[in-house]
């Protein structure tokens, strides 16, 4: 099936582009990882905009889950482990596991959700809001001495659309 082959190309591109990032030590490295991930997902957005695409096809669903859990999950875990070692994050193994699962849920459904809420959003807005949404999971786990840096990093992720009724809060 064509969609399965396109997913396999997305998986290969993801492994190639996201596995090559050798720095996993700082929040900036993590932001860069998620920016690369969302950019790649945008290139293959047809897989993610209709959430049933991944769920309808059992083979595709199984391969996507194996890819997310077996190949991308360990990369995110490596980021978290490095940030724990530098003192920026405080997380237990269970918190790491749960956070990775939540990141998977957000990223899998992000494009569909965002398109329904912001149908005219640019790719940059869509990706930036996705990065902000994912990083917001970490805010309670960021150590006090890194909170100001974390907040500044979040504020530096620009969301172009800033109308009061459509603004997505960074602190909510």
Coordinates of C-alpha atoms in Angstrom, one line a residue:
X1 CA 0.0 0.0 0.0
X2 CA 1.2 3.5 -0.9
X3 CA 0.6 5.0 2.6
X4 CA 2.6 2.2 4.3
X5 CA 5.5 2.9 1.9
X6 CA 5.3 6.6 2.5
X7 CA 5.4 5.9 6.3
X8 CA 8.5 3.8 5.8
X9 CA 10.1 6.7 4.0
X10 CA 9.1 9.0 6.9
X11 CA 10.6 6.5 9.3
X12 CA 13.9 6.3 7.4
X13 CA 14.1 10.1 7.1
X14 CA 13.4 10.4 10.8
X15 CA 16.1 7.9 11.8
X16 CA 18.5 9.6 9.4
X17 CA 17.9 13.2 10.5
X18 CA 16.9 12.8 14.2
X19 CA 19.5 10.2 15.1
X20 CA 22.4 12.2 13.8
X21 CA 22.0 14.9 16.3
X22 CA 24.9 14.1 18.6
X23 CA 24.2 16.7 21.3
X24 CA 21.6 15.9 23.9
X25 CA 22.8 18.0 26.9
X26 CA 20.8 21.2 27.0
X27 CA 17.3 22.5 26.7
X28 CA 18.4 24.2 23.4
X29 CA 19.4 20.7 22.1
X30 CA 16.0 19.4 23.0
X31 CA 14.2 22.3 21.3
X32 CA 16.4 21.7 18.2
X33 CA 15.4 18.0 18.3
X34 CA 11.7 18.8 18.5
X35 CA 12.0 21.5 15.8
X36 CA 13.6 18.9 13.5
X37 CA 11.0 16.4 14.4
X38 CA 8.0 18.7 13.8
X39 CA 9.6 20.0 10.5
X40 CA 9.9 16.4 9.3
X41 CA 6.4 15.6 10.5
X42 CA 5.1 18.6 8.5
X43 CA 6.8 17.3 5.4
X44 CA 4.8 14.1 5.9
X45 CA 1.7 15.8 7.4
X46 CA -0.7 13.8 5.4
X47 CA 0.1 10.9 7.7
X48 CA -0.8 12.9 10.8
X49 CA -3.6 15.3 9.7
X50 CA -6.1 12.6 9.5
X51 CA -5.5 10.7 12.7
X52 CA -7.4 7.7 11.4
X53 CA -4.7 7.2 8.7
X54 CA -2.4 5.7 11.2
X55 CA -5.1 3.8 13.0
X56 CA -7.0 2.3 10.1
X57 CA -4.2 0.2 8.7
X58 CA -3.1 -2.4 11.3
X59 CA 0.3 -2.9 9.7
X60 CA 0.9 0.8 9.6
X61 CA -0.3 1.3 13.1
X62 CA 2.0 -1.5 14.4
X63 CA 5.0 -0.1 12.5
X64 CA 4.3 3.4 13.8
X65 CA 4.1 2.2 17.4
X66 CA 7.3 0.2 17.1
X67 CA 9.0 3.2 15.5
X68 CA 7.8 5.6 18.2
X69 CA 8.6 3.3 21.1
X70 CA 11.7 1.5 19.8
X71 CA 13.5 4.1 17.8
X72 CA 12.4 7.7 18.7
X73 CA 11.6 7.0 22.4
X74 CA 15.2 6.1 23.2
X75 CA 16.5 9.3 21.6
X76 CA 14.1 11.4 23.8
X77 CA 15.2 9.3 26.8
X78 CA 18.8 10.1 26.0
X79 CA 18.0 13.9 26.0
X80 CA 16.2 13.6 29.3
X81 CA 19.0 11.5 30.9
X82 CA 21.6 14.1 29.8
X83 CA 19.6 16.9 31.2
X84 CA 19.2 15.0 34.5
X85 CA 22.9 14.5 34.6
X86 CA 23.5 18.3 34.1
X87 CA 21.0 19.1 36.8
X88 CA 18.5 20.8 34.6
X89 CA 15.8 18.1 35.0
X90 CA 14.6 16.0 37.9
X91 CA 12.7 12.9 36.7
X92 CA 12.3 9.3 37.9
X93 CA 12.5 6.5 35.4
X94 CA 8.7 6.3 35.6
X95 CA 8.3 10.0 34.9
X96 CA 10.6 9.6 31.9
X97 CA 8.5 6.7 30.6
X98 CA 5.2 8.6 31.1
X99 CA 6.6 11.8 29.6
X100 CA 7.8 10.0 26.5
X101 CA 4.3 8.5 26.1
X102 CA 2.7 11.9 26.5
X103 CA 5.0 13.3 23.9
X104 CA 4.1 10.5 21.5
X105 CA 0.4 11.2 22.0
X106 CA 0.8 14.9 21.5
X107 CA 2.9 14.6 18.3
X108 CA 0.7 11.9 16.8
X109 CA -2.4 14.0 17.0
X110 CA -0.9 17.5 16.9
X111 CA -1.5 18.3 13.2
X112 CA -5.1 17.2 13.3
X113 CA -5.8 19.1 16.4
X114 CA -4.0 22.2 15.3
X115 CA -5.6 22.3 11.9
X116 CA -9.1 22.2 13.5
X117 CA -8.3 25.0 15.9
X118 CA -6.1 27.2 13.6
X119 CA -7.1 26.3 10.0
X120 CA -5.1 29.2 8.5
X121 CA -1.9 28.7 10.5
X122 CA 1.4 28.7 8.8
X123 CA 3.7 25.7 9.0
X124 CA 6.0 27.6 11.3
X125 CA 3.1 28.5 13.7
X126 CA 1.9 24.9 13.7
X127 CA 5.4 23.6 14.5
X128 CA 6.1 26.2 17.1
X129 CA 2.9 25.6 18.9
X130 CA 3.6 21.9 18.8
X131 CA 7.1 22.4 20.3
X132 CA 5.6 24.6 23.0
X133 CA 3.0 22.0 23.8
X134 CA 5.5 19.3 24.1
X135 CA 8.0 21.3 26.2
X136 CA 5.2 22.4 28.6
X137 CA 5.2 18.8 29.9
X138 CA 8.7 19.5 31.3
X139 CA 8.1 22.7 33.1
X140 CA 7.3 21.2 36.5
X141 CA 10.3 19.0 36.2
X142 CA 12.8 21.7 35.4
X143 CA 15.0 22.5 38.4
X144 CA 14.6 25.9 40.0
X145 CA 18.0 27.2 38.9
X146 CA 17.0 26.5 35.2
X147 CA 13.4 27.8 35.4
X148 CA 14.2 31.3 34.1
X149 CA 16.2 29.8 31.2
X150 CA 13.3 27.5 30.4
X151 CA 10.8 30.3 30.4
X152 CA 13.0 32.4 28.2
X153 CA 13.5 29.5 25.8
X154 CA 9.8 29.0 25.6
X155 CA 9.2 32.7 25.0
X156 CA 11.9 32.6 22.2
X157 CA 9.8 30.1 20.3
X158 CA 7.8 32.5 18.2
X159 CA 4.2 32.0 17.6
X160 CA 3.3 34.4 14.8
X161 CA -0.4 34.6 15.3
X162 CA -1.0 36.7 18.4
X163 CA -4.6 37.7 18.4
X164 CA -6.1 37.6 21.9
X165 CA -8.8 35.1 21.1
X166 CA -6.4 32.7 19.3
X167 CA -3.2 33.1 21.3
X168 CA -1.9 29.9 22.9
X169 CA -0.7 30.7 26.4
X170 CA 2.8 29.6 27.3
X171 CA 2.1 29.5 31.0
X172 CA -1.4 28.0 31.0

